[in-house]
């Protein structure tokens, strides 16, 4: 994939497999990511089966779907049933038909059932992140029985650090036991004696990934149970899957805030055309919106001709609006993501941003006035006979624009969340564009107010 | 702290404590965060000791240092020795002298030693995040002995899911055992029989928090050992402390990228003056730099007077440079943070951004030319007799500015990392400011080149 592969490309896959087989799975993944899928597949086949499955189970493996499609059909079933069902589901999402149906038919009945259920959930939901390999015991068991059971099933479960206790009759989730409490318990006592006092926290499979991340992070959980409408345990989200999802989400957020579509792969692995496509879309959309500034300027053409001095401050004024807007947006994106603020608090935020914007605008306004007065008095530049009025225009416009920027920037994340989008899709360039056009109108309106009869 | 407290303020602390004592610790923290420190301290004193300690141990508790200073001096030692040493260290960082020395003197010798060692590490290092409460056993023990030991010390250790095996002679860290493998092992076998094959991953206490986060996330660890120069285990970083640090870092990154100092507390809890201070600093710095645009415009005053039509496109052109720069910066910030790209790859990135920028600039340039031609031909606006040259100027300037924006935006994170800063301190507004001034100079230079002899 990468044109500067660190390994000598003529090394035989078998030799590479032998060299890699003692490495940690994430390190094997890194090595495979440097190879073409056919080479990676050959290397995988040379690894011990258990190792190869561990490698395929890592979400960081980039061409997992291509690699799996290249594996010999008689061996692929063995790999797939060894992998965790949630990972197989993720990989299947990237395989085209008819390959997917063919592979699905080769799965054992249990895995196939799990994959079918998991693939029904949307990509941003808890359902698509959960694993179906967890440990449950009925509430009638003892600590000793539970420990024996855990020992037996340990190898086939993604985590055994949380054990879930079901109602023996309804099979609904009633309690959670940590392995830590379990091993400290009396072997003869009922398993419920070491369970946490209250019912376990749980989420619905249709909840958002962020909700699961928030609960895991707030309550320091190693696994979060996912239950259906009648309280049956259908999966768990483990802390390591959650961290992977968090890191991915963080990358997406930063890229979106930077004003582009999130990239599906690392920077260096993205093809040139994909890169252009992911960046050009937003850039063009912003460009087209920003064209309104040209229209606004055309509308004020008369004023511009009469008072060219006004044009000198256009970049300064516009950027101040954009900067204050981008500050407010970044603040509110995080406050909403961390549930520090709810949708209904929007007016409280607006009431805070209004005075904040006025004060920030006034600070910048004073700096601008000082600068104009200084340049004029020091003879560095001549702003014309009406320079005190020009200074007043720039200062007053800054107060208006920074206030508008802070307000608009802080309200945008609420608006996005209200209409069902992730507030993190708000981007700094978008806020700047929003504020630029308005900023020009505010500037020229203030100018008309202050300079009418003199310059205008 | 909050002026809109959800609880009736006249409810007695004792009654509140009784109501809260059955809640989960993170929920008690949320309730306490709504109260003044003196009320929170009174509530804490009403909770069962074990509960109160669990609450104080949560990093989300906002006024922990104020609360602890308000606790009766004869009881405070009990709370502090119950808390984990890393949390006590964090809280002590926020307590002023002489209060800190007074509290330190009340600690038992073991906790005091741990706190003294931990507080020597810088805030951004692994050392300040690690806990000293971990489980170690000598390599001569059996699985059964180890399990018995784990059962005995379970209550006083932050995690028991990773057990560290020391060389019986040198006491250096040799292996790590997961609790999961331990309970599956033969009780009579040596503990090393269930240890991972290779030496455990470890970091130095002076490594950055990001390095620990990267290792925990890449290798799906529940705890990462921290070793000193001679290989002695001095602490561990647990996955839940890591997640808290990741969330905090993510908030800081978004706020910094938005162009402001990171806020130490949630949006609604920040005082008005602190909010102004955190935002005004960057806003003023950007404003002062952006003043260079006014100087640049003043320098081209003659051209502006002769060709006012050029001013119409200034906002459009400047924002395009800023947007392309902000895209490139956000891409590279993440690629560097995730170690997808190293410092020495800067030239490879530059070689990618150069053609990317040219193509993106050409796309925007074509759109701009089409728009000017369309408006002219449709009679929507008259760009003057030399309108084809004006269109050519805008189009060519866009290619230059977007290329410069992409290059400058992508190189800035490298530059920051090179001079020892976190690349995430690069902000979208800063990149925009950087590109704005240069953008104006490029625009007017292209105009001079194309329009000399006609408009100019």
XYZ file of N, CA, C and O in Angstrom, chain A residues 192-364:
692
model
N -24.638 -13.610 44.233
C -25.189 -12.275 44.468
C -24.559 -11.611 45.692
O -24.626 -10.393 45.836
N -23.904 -12.405 46.556
C -23.289 -11.825 47.748
C -22.111 -10.922 47.390
O -21.717 -10.071 48.183
N -21.527 -11.118 46.209
C -20.398 -10.256 45.828
C -20.781 -9.285 44.710
O -19.934 -8.591 44.165
N -22.073 -9.268 44.371
C -22.513 -8.357 43.307
C -22.607 -6.940 43.849
O -22.731 -6.737 45.057
N -22.536 -5.969 42.943
C -22.717 -4.580 43.336
C -24.138 -4.411 43.844
O -25.058 -5.118 43.420
N -24.325 -3.496 44.798
C -25.616 -3.338 45.443
C -26.754 -3.009 44.495
O -27.857 -3.508 44.626
N -26.463 -2.156 43.516
C -27.571 -1.692 42.664
C -27.548 -2.368 41.297
O -26.577 -3.024 40.924
N -28.657 -2.201 40.585
C -28.756 -2.776 39.243
C -27.648 -2.175 38.379
O -27.302 -1.007 38.534
N -27.062 -2.970 37.481
C -25.956 -2.431 36.681
C -26.434 -1.355 35.704
O -27.572 -1.375 35.255
N -25.543 -0.425 35.429
C -25.799 0.545 34.369
C -25.876 -0.215 33.057
O -25.126 -1.169 32.848
N -26.748 0.194 32.160
C -26.832 -0.477 30.869
C -27.299 0.532 29.827
O -27.852 1.572 30.167
N -27.026 0.234 28.557
C -27.514 1.101 27.477
C -28.301 0.260 26.490
O -28.192 -0.968 26.463
N -29.062 0.953 25.661
C -29.802 0.306 24.582
C -28.863 0.177 23.371
O -27.959 0.986 23.188
N -29.058 -0.855 22.536
C -28.175 -1.010 21.371
C -28.292 0.135 20.368
O -27.404 0.348 19.549
N -29.363 0.904 20.448
C -29.525 2.009 19.500
C -28.988 3.323 20.068
O -29.033 4.353 19.392
N -28.465 3.293 21.309
C -27.868 4.510 21.867
C -26.615 4.871 21.063
O -26.066 4.035 20.340
N -26.168 6.114 21.181
C -24.995 6.538 20.413
C -23.721 6.039 21.079
O -23.680 5.799 22.286
N -22.675 5.883 20.288
C -21.372 5.481 20.825
C -20.885 6.453 21.891
O -20.247 6.060 22.854
N -21.200 7.750 21.701
C -20.745 8.754 22.666
C -21.368 8.500 24.024
O -20.745 8.732 25.048
N -22.634 8.052 24.015
C -23.298 7.787 25.283
C -22.559 6.671 26.026
O -22.302 6.775 27.227
N -22.184 5.609 25.289
C -21.443 4.512 25.906
C -20.092 5.011 26.412
O -19.663 4.683 27.523
N -19.424 5.837 25.616
C -18.112 6.359 26.014
C -18.243 7.188 27.281
O -17.422 7.098 28.195
N -19.298 7.978 27.344
C -19.499 8.849 28.498
C -19.707 8.017 29.761
O -19.117 8.287 30.803
N -20.532 6.957 29.664
C -20.802 6.121 30.841
C -19.545 5.368 31.276
O -19.228 5.311 32.463
N -18.826 4.786 30.312
C -17.618 4.034 30.651
C -16.605 4.948 31.320
O -15.971 4.599 32.307
N -16.474 6.161 30.778
C -15.479 7.079 31.303
C -15.920 7.638 32.652
O -15.134 7.753 33.584
N -17.210 7.942 32.806
C -17.682 8.521 34.068
C -17.636 7.504 35.203
O -17.220 7.833 36.311
N -18.091 6.281 34.943
C -18.187 5.289 36.017
C -16.997 4.320 36.038
O -17.036 3.308 36.712
N -15.950 4.613 35.267
C -14.739 3.775 35.250
C -15.065 2.304 35.054
O -14.616 1.438 35.814
N -15.857 1.991 34.032
C -16.270 0.610 33.791
C -15.269 -0.100 32.896
O -14.606 0.520 32.070
N -15.156 -1.424 33.072
C -14.349 -2.215 32.147
C -15.226 -2.766 31.036
O -14.744 -3.104 29.958
N -16.520 -2.885 31.298
C -17.464 -3.341 30.270
C -18.840 -2.788 30.606
O -19.231 -2.764 31.773
N -19.538 -2.327 29.594
C -20.867 -1.748 29.782
C -21.887 -2.673 29.129
O -21.788 -2.954 27.931
N -22.871 -3.202 29.900
C -23.844 -4.105 29.287
C -24.823 -3.376 28.362
O -25.182 -2.228 28.613
N -25.219 -4.070 27.295
C -26.208 -3.538 26.348
C -27.437 -4.436 26.467
O -27.330 -5.655 26.325
N -28.592 -3.849 26.764
C -29.802 -4.648 26.956
C -30.893 -4.232 25.983
O -30.933 -3.092 25.534
N -31.759 -5.192 25.645
C -32.873 -4.877 24.747
C -34.051 -4.337 25.563
O -33.942 -4.132 26.773
N -35.186 -4.158 24.886
C -36.321 -3.491 25.515
C -36.855 -4.250 26.729
O -37.386 -3.646 27.659
N -36.718 -5.581 26.742
C -37.254 -6.335 27.879
C -36.170 -6.669 28.912
O -36.391 -7.502 29.784
N -35.008 -6.023 28.790
C -33.988 -6.185 29.820
C -33.067 -7.378 29.624
O -32.317 -7.722 30.534
N -33.128 -8.032 28.456
C -32.206 -9.131 28.192
C -30.859 -8.590 27.737
O -30.813 -7.678 26.911
N -29.791 -9.201 28.255
C -28.442 -8.784 27.889
C -28.142 -9.275 26.477
O -28.205 -10.475 26.208
N -27.833 -8.364 25.552
C -27.551 -8.804 24.184
C -26.111 -8.525 23.772
O -25.665 -8.969 22.721
N -25.371 -7.822 24.596
C -23.978 -7.570 24.247
C -23.308 -6.746 25.323
O -23.957 -6.321 26.279
N -21.998 -6.558 25.187
C -21.276 -5.655 26.081
C -20.334 -4.798 25.239
O -19.897 -5.213 24.167
N -20.075 -3.603 25.735
C -19.045 -2.754 25.124
C -17.848 -2.781 26.057
O -17.975 -2.430 27.232
N -16.695 -3.239 25.559
C -15.519 -3.313 26.430
C -14.731 -2.017 26.354
O -14.813 -1.268 25.376
N -13.949 -1.767 27.399
C -13.238 -0.498 27.490
C -12.228 -0.341 26.342
O -12.040 0.759 25.828
N -11.620 -1.442 25.876
C -10.627 -1.258 24.809
C -11.284 -0.953 23.459
O -10.764 -0.146 22.687
N -12.447 -1.574 23.185
C -13.167 -1.195 21.965
C -13.593 0.264 22.039
O -13.589 1.002 21.056
N -13.969 0.687 23.267
C -14.409 2.060 23.487
C -13.274 3.040 23.220
O -13.487 4.088 22.613
N -12.057 2.690 23.685
C -10.919 3.590 23.474
C -10.639 3.717 21.985
O -10.413 4.822 21.474
N -10.682 2.584 21.260
C -10.466 2.656 19.811
C -11.488 3.592 19.180
O -11.159 4.428 18.333
N -12.757 3.444 19.609
C -13.805 4.296 19.053
C -13.575 5.755 19.424
O -13.811 6.661 18.620
N -13.080 5.994 20.657
C -12.825 7.375 21.086
C -11.730 8.025 20.252
O -11.833 9.188 19.873
N -10.654 7.256 20.009
C -9.530 7.807 19.247
C -9.995 8.130 17.819
O -9.681 9.195 17.274
N -10.775 7.218 17.252
C -11.280 7.431 15.895
C -12.179 8.671 15.842
O -12.070 9.520 14.953
N -13.052 8.776 16.871
C -13.966 9.909 16.924
C -13.196 11.226 17.078
O -13.550 12.246 16.483
N -12.139 11.179 17.880
C -11.337 12.381 18.110
C -10.712 12.854 16.797
O -10.689 14.046 16.500
N -10.193 11.890 16.018
C -9.607 12.233 14.723
C -10.660 12.861 13.817
O -10.428 13.899 13.199
N -11.820 12.234 13.763
C -12.906 12.779 12.942
C -13.266 14.188 13.382
O -13.440 15.082 12.563
N -13.374 14.384 14.713
C -13.766 15.697 15.223
C -12.771 16.769 14.825
O -13.159 17.855 14.409
N -11.470 16.455 14.992
C -10.456 17.454 14.663
C -10.500 17.760 13.168
O -10.450 18.909 12.744
N -10.626 16.702 12.339
C -10.645 16.930 10.901
C -11.886 17.721 10.485
O -11.814 18.626 9.665
N -13.028 17.397 11.101
C -14.246 18.143 10.772
C -14.142 19.580 11.232
O -14.547 20.496 10.524
N -13.602 19.772 12.439
C -13.475 21.136 12.937
C -12.519 21.920 12.039
O -12.648 23.126 11.887
N -11.553 21.225 11.436
C -10.642 21.865 10.493
C -11.306 22.151 9.151
O -10.696 22.749 8.280
N -12.544 21.702 8.987
C -13.279 22.040 7.770
C -13.069 21.060 6.638
O -12.818 21.441 5.499
N -13.162 19.762 6.919
C -13.090 18.785 5.835
C -13.834 17.523 6.253
O -14.152 17.329 7.417
N -14.096 16.663 5.277
C -14.682 15.372 5.600
C -13.636 14.542 6.316
O -12.460 14.580 5.965
N -14.071 13.736 7.301
C -13.128 12.886 8.022
C -12.528 11.861 7.067
O -13.204 11.328 6.195
N -11.227 11.609 7.220
C -10.543 10.636 6.364
C -10.702 9.237 6.951
O -10.588 9.054 8.150
N -10.949 8.236 6.091
C -11.137 6.880 6.604
C -9.821 6.185 6.941
O -9.823 5.164 7.619
N -8.698 6.698 6.464
C -7.418 6.015 6.665
C -6.339 7.015 7.054
O -6.532 8.212 6.935
N -5.170 6.520 7.500
C -4.099 7.456 7.858
C -3.669 8.325 6.665
O -3.772 7.902 5.505
N -3.190 9.520 6.998
C -2.820 10.529 6.001
C -2.025 9.964 4.834
O -2.346 10.204 3.675
N -0.973 9.206 5.140
C -0.062 8.771 4.080
C -0.668 7.659 3.209
O -0.164 7.382 2.129
N -1.725 6.988 3.702
C -2.298 5.875 2.941
C -3.428 6.305 2.021
O -3.942 5.500 1.247
N -3.842 7.567 2.149
C -4.957 8.057 1.344
C -4.456 8.342 -0.066
O -3.423 8.989 -0.240
N -5.193 7.855 -1.064
C -4.828 8.153 -2.443
C -5.015 9.629 -2.747
O -5.786 10.311 -2.077
N -4.296 10.120 -3.755
C -4.328 11.546 -4.090
C -5.746 12.013 -4.408
O -6.204 13.043 -3.917
N -6.465 11.212 -5.211
C -7.806 11.635 -5.631
C -8.793 11.643 -4.466
O -9.616 12.549 -4.350
N -8.685 10.631 -3.585
C -9.552 10.611 -2.399
C -9.285 11.843 -1.548
O -10.213 12.498 -1.052
N -8.010 12.159 -1.399
C -7.639 13.324 -0.593
C -8.272 14.593 -1.168
O -8.843 15.398 -0.436
N -8.166 14.757 -2.483
C -8.747 15.937 -3.126
C -10.256 15.961 -2.889
O -10.834 16.992 -2.531
N -10.897 14.775 -3.066
C -12.348 14.719 -2.933
C -12.778 15.099 -1.524
O -13.713 15.888 -1.340
N -12.095 14.537 -0.515
C -12.493 14.791 0.872
C -12.301 16.258 1.247
O -12.979 16.776 2.115
N -11.324 16.915 0.626
C -11.058 18.307 0.994
C -11.803 19.282 0.109
O -12.229 20.347 0.567
N -11.946 18.934 -1.189
C -12.534 19.892 -2.129
C -14.004 20.154 -1.813
O -14.487 21.277 -1.977
N -14.720 19.124 -1.349
C -16.156 19.277 -1.089
C -16.443 20.457 -0.184
O -17.120 21.413 -0.560
N -15.866 20.396 1.027
C -16.087 21.461 1.993
C -15.511 22.787 1.516
O -16.094 23.840 1.694
N -14.312 22.708 0.902
C -13.650 23.937 0.450
C -14.534 24.662 -0.570
O -14.685 25.884 -0.526
N -15.137 23.899 -1.494
C -16.008 24.504 -2.501
C -17.272 25.058 -1.854
O -17.722 26.162 -2.178
N -17.854 24.286 -0.926
C -19.078 24.747 -0.262
C -18.808 26.067 0.462
O -19.591 27.021 0.371
N -17.679 26.125 1.174
C -17.328 27.340 1.893
C -17.066 28.481 0.916
O -17.440 29.623 1.153
N -16.411 28.134 -0.199
C -16.076 29.147 -1.208
C -17.344 29.761 -1.788
O -17.461 30.976 -1.927
N -18.305 28.885 -2.101
C -19.558 29.376 -2.665
C -20.291 30.275 -1.665
O -20.832 31.322 -2.036
N -20.298 29.874 -0.383
C -20.956 30.726 0.620
C -20.194 32.035 0.768
O -20.789 33.105 0.893
N -18.884 31.927 0.759
C -18.062 33.118 0.953
C -18.216 34.101 -0.215
O -17.923 35.291 -0.075
N -18.698 33.592 -1.358
C -18.951 34.483 -2.495
C -19.955 35.566 -2.139
O -20.001 36.619 -2.769
N -20.763 35.286 -1.120
C -21.707 36.307 -0.664
C -20.967 37.554 -0.200
O -21.514 38.649 -0.256
N -19.709 37.374 0.259
C -18.954 38.565 0.666
C -18.704 39.464 -0.538
O -18.787 40.690 -0.434
N -18.416 38.843 -1.699
C -18.224 39.650 -2.910
C -19.516 40.389 -3.235
O -19.507 41.573 -3.594
N -20.649 39.699 -3.106
C -21.932 40.344 -3.366
C -22.155 41.489 -2.388
O -22.594 42.578 -2.772
N -21.842 41.252 -1.096
C -22.016 42.308 -0.100
C -21.142 43.502 -0.446
O -21.594 44.657 -0.405
N -19.895 43.222 -0.837
C -18.983 44.312 -1.201
C -19.524 45.072 -2.408
O -19.451 46.301 -2.458
N -20.041 44.314 -3.388
C -20.611 44.974 -4.566
C -21.758 45.898 -4.160
O -21.917 46.984 -4.707
N -22.516 45.458 -3.169
C -23.629 46.276 -2.690
C -23.161 47.580 -2.074
O -23.882 48.578 -2.095
N -21.965 47.564 -1.502
C -21.447 48.776 -0.864
C -20.435 49.490 -1.754
O -19.622 50.273 -1.268
N -20.494 49.213 -3.065
C -19.506 49.747 -3.993
C -19.376 51.264 -3.893
O -18.274 51.823 -3.871
N -20.547 51.934 -3.799
C -20.542 53.390 -3.718
C -19.723 53.872 -2.530
O -18.855 54.749 -2.652
N -19.978 53.251 -1.370
C -19.271 53.637 -0.144
C -17.775 53.358 -0.296
O -16.941 54.145 0.142
N -17.448 52.219 -0.914
C -16.051 51.847 -1.081
C -15.301 52.887 -1.891
O -14.179 53.283 -1.557
N -15.935 53.359 -2.973
C -15.273 54.332 -3.836
C -15.030 55.646 -3.112
O -13.993 56.277 -3.280
N -16.016 56.011 -2.262
C -15.886 57.278 -1.558
C -14.868 57.196 -0.419
O -14.212 58.166 -0.089
N -14.782 56.022 0.188
C -13.929 55.904 1.383
C -13.056 54.660 1.298
O -13.310 53.664 1.942
N -12.016 54.758 0.446
C -11.120 53.613 0.273
C -10.451 53.236 1.592
O -10.119 52.083 1.841
N -10.321 54.239 2.460
C -9.675 53.979 3.744
C -10.383 52.848 4.504
O -9.772 52.114 5.275
N -11.689 52.702 4.256
C -12.442 51.645 4.939
C -11.959 50.250 4.557
O -12.006 49.328 5.359
N -11.532 50.096 3.297
C -11.120 48.765 2.840
C -9.896 48.259 3.602
O -9.716 47.063 3.754
N -9.080 49.199 4.094
C -7.847 48.790 4.771
C -8.120 47.865 5.942
O -7.304 47.019 6.288
N -9.287 48.049 6.586
C -9.548 47.305 7.819
C -10.446 46.090 7.616
O -10.798 45.406 8.570
N -10.829 45.840 6.358
C -11.741 44.715 6.111
C -11.140 43.374 6.574
O -11.790 42.636 7.312
N -9.903 43.045 6.173
C -9.373 41.741 6.624
C -9.308 41.642 8.149
O -9.673 40.615 8.720
N -8.896 42.734 8.791
C -8.753 42.737 10.235
C -10.088 42.485 10.922
O -10.219 41.652 11.827
N -11.098 43.175 10.473
C -12.421 43.084 11.079
C -13.049 41.724 10.835
O -13.625 41.099 11.737
N -12.918 41.231 9.598
C -13.503 39.933 9.288
C -12.860 38.821 10.099
O -13.535 37.936 10.621
N -11.536 38.865 10.186
C -10.879 37.770 10.907
C -11.224 37.802 12.387
O -11.342 36.755 13.024
N -11.423 38.982 12.968
C -11.779 39.051 14.386
C -13.124 38.394 14.630
O -13.309 37.688 15.634
N -14.064 38.613 13.722
C -15.363 37.951 13.853
C -15.203 36.447 13.779
O -15.744 35.709 14.605
N -14.437 35.979 12.801
C -14.221 34.536 12.639
C -13.541 33.936 13.848
O -13.938 32.873 14.328
N -12.516 34.631 14.374
C -11.790 34.088 15.521
C -12.681 33.977 16.753
O -12.646 32.970 17.462
N -13.456 35.015 17.022
C -14.303 34.945 18.220
C -15.366 33.861 18.035
O -15.700 33.149 18.988
N -15.857 33.703 16.819
C -16.840 32.651 16.563
C -16.247 31.273 16.749
O -16.873 30.386 17.341
N -15.032 31.086 16.272
C -14.402 29.772 16.368
C -14.089 29.419 17.826
O -14.235 28.262 18.243
N -13.735 30.409 18.639
C -13.554 30.162 20.073
C -14.850 29.665 20.706
O -14.868 28.639 21.390
N -15.917 30.400 20.454
C -17.192 30.049 21.084
C -17.655 28.672 20.619
O -18.127 27.867 21.422
N -17.488 28.362 19.325
C -17.930 27.064 18.822
C -17.149 25.933 19.472
O -17.728 24.934 19.907
N -15.821 26.077 19.548
C -15.024 24.994 20.117
C -15.399 24.771 21.577
O -15.471 23.643 22.053
N -15.682 25.847 22.306
C -16.104 25.716 23.700
C -17.396 24.931 23.820
O -17.523 24.017 24.633
N -18.371 25.286 22.993
C -19.687 24.675 23.132
C -19.735 23.256 22.581
O -20.469 22.412 23.102
N -18.929 22.956 21.552
C -18.859 21.579 21.051
C -18.467 20.651 22.188
O -19.087 19.613 22.419
N -17.436 21.028 22.936
C -16.975 20.151 24.008
C -17.952 20.128 25.174
O -18.216 19.085 25.756
N -18.492 21.290 25.520
C -19.420 21.330 26.653
C -20.635 20.446 26.364
O -21.125 19.738 27.246
N -21.114 20.442 25.122
C -22.254 19.589 24.770
C -21.839 18.124 24.741
O -22.557 17.253 25.215
N -20.650 17.830 24.183
C -20.200 16.438 24.088
C -20.034 15.833 25.480
O -20.314 14.659 25.683
N -19.588 16.625 26.436
C -19.348 16.107 27.790
C -20.591 16.223 28.667
O -20.521 15.992 29.871
N -21.720 16.600 28.066
C -22.986 16.757 28.803
C -22.866 17.762 29.939
O -23.555 17.653 30.943
N -21.948 18.732 29.805
C -21.865 19.781 30.822
C -23.026 20.739 30.634
O -23.409 21.465 31.545
N -23.545 20.752 29.417
C -24.631 21.659 29.061
C -25.635 20.868 28.235
O -25.240 20.026 27.420
N -26.911 21.114 28.454
C -27.948 20.437 27.682
C -28.542 21.419 26.674
O -28.380 22.620 26.803
N -29.281 20.836 25.748
C -29.898 21.619 24.681
C -30.720 22.777 25.247
O -30.670 23.907 24.762
N -31.472 22.476 26.326
C -32.384 23.491 26.858
C -31.645 24.653 27.527
O -32.259 25.656 27.887
N -30.329 24.512 27.715
C -29.547 25.591 28.338
C -29.118 26.656 27.342
O -28.359 27.550 27.702
N -29.572 26.567 26.089
C -29.042 27.471 25.055
C -29.171 28.932 25.433
O -28.267 29.732 25.215
N -30.286 29.294 26.062
C -30.498 30.712 26.373
C -29.544 31.171 27.471
O -29.116 32.314 27.501
N -29.199 30.237 28.372
C -28.263 30.587 29.426
C -26.874 30.880 28.827
O -26.175 31.788 29.259
N -26.523 30.051 27.824
C -25.253 30.273 27.127
C -25.304 31.599 26.369
O -24.358 32.396 26.414
N -26.413 31.853 25.698
C -26.538 33.106 24.950
C -26.380 34.302 25.889
O -25.697 35.278 25.564
N -26.971 34.194 27.080
C -26.873 35.295 28.053
C -25.448 35.475 28.568
O -25.098 36.535 29.062
N -24.633 34.398 28.485
C -23.219 34.530 28.884
C -22.386 35.087 27.743
O -21.476 35.864 27.947
N -22.677 34.604 26.525
C -21.852 34.993 25.383
C -22.066 36.451 25.009
O -21.166 37.094 24.480
N -23.266 36.961 25.253
C -23.555 38.355 24.893
C -22.594 39.311 25.614
O -21.844 40.040 24.948
N -22.564 39.318 26.959
C -21.603 40.228 27.609
C -20.145 39.861 27.314
O -19.302 40.757 27.174
N -19.843 38.550 27.200
C -18.465 38.152 26.880
C -18.057 38.759 25.542
O -16.974 39.332 25.405
N -18.926 38.632 24.549
C -18.623 39.166 23.220
C -18.435 40.674 23.256
O -17.518 41.217 22.634
N -19.302 41.354 24.014
C -19.203 42.822 24.072
C -17.852 43.223 24.666
O -17.153 44.092 24.135
N -17.464 42.566 25.780
C -16.196 42.930 26.424
C -15.015 42.611 25.500
O -14.114 43.439 25.318
N -15.031 41.389 24.897
C -13.926 41.026 23.998
C -13.863 41.994 22.825
O -12.783 42.452 22.427
N -15.010 42.331 22.253
C -15.052 43.272 21.132
C -14.522 44.635 21.551
O -13.782 45.288 20.799
N -14.888 45.064 22.765
C -14.432 46.369 23.241
C -12.903 46.378 23.382
O -12.245 47.363 23.036
N -12.356 45.259 23.890
C -10.892 45.184 24.034
C -10.221 45.356 22.668
O -9.318 46.184 22.490
N -10.700 44.583 21.675
C -10.107 44.689 20.338
C -10.354 46.068 19.753
O -9.488 46.652 19.090
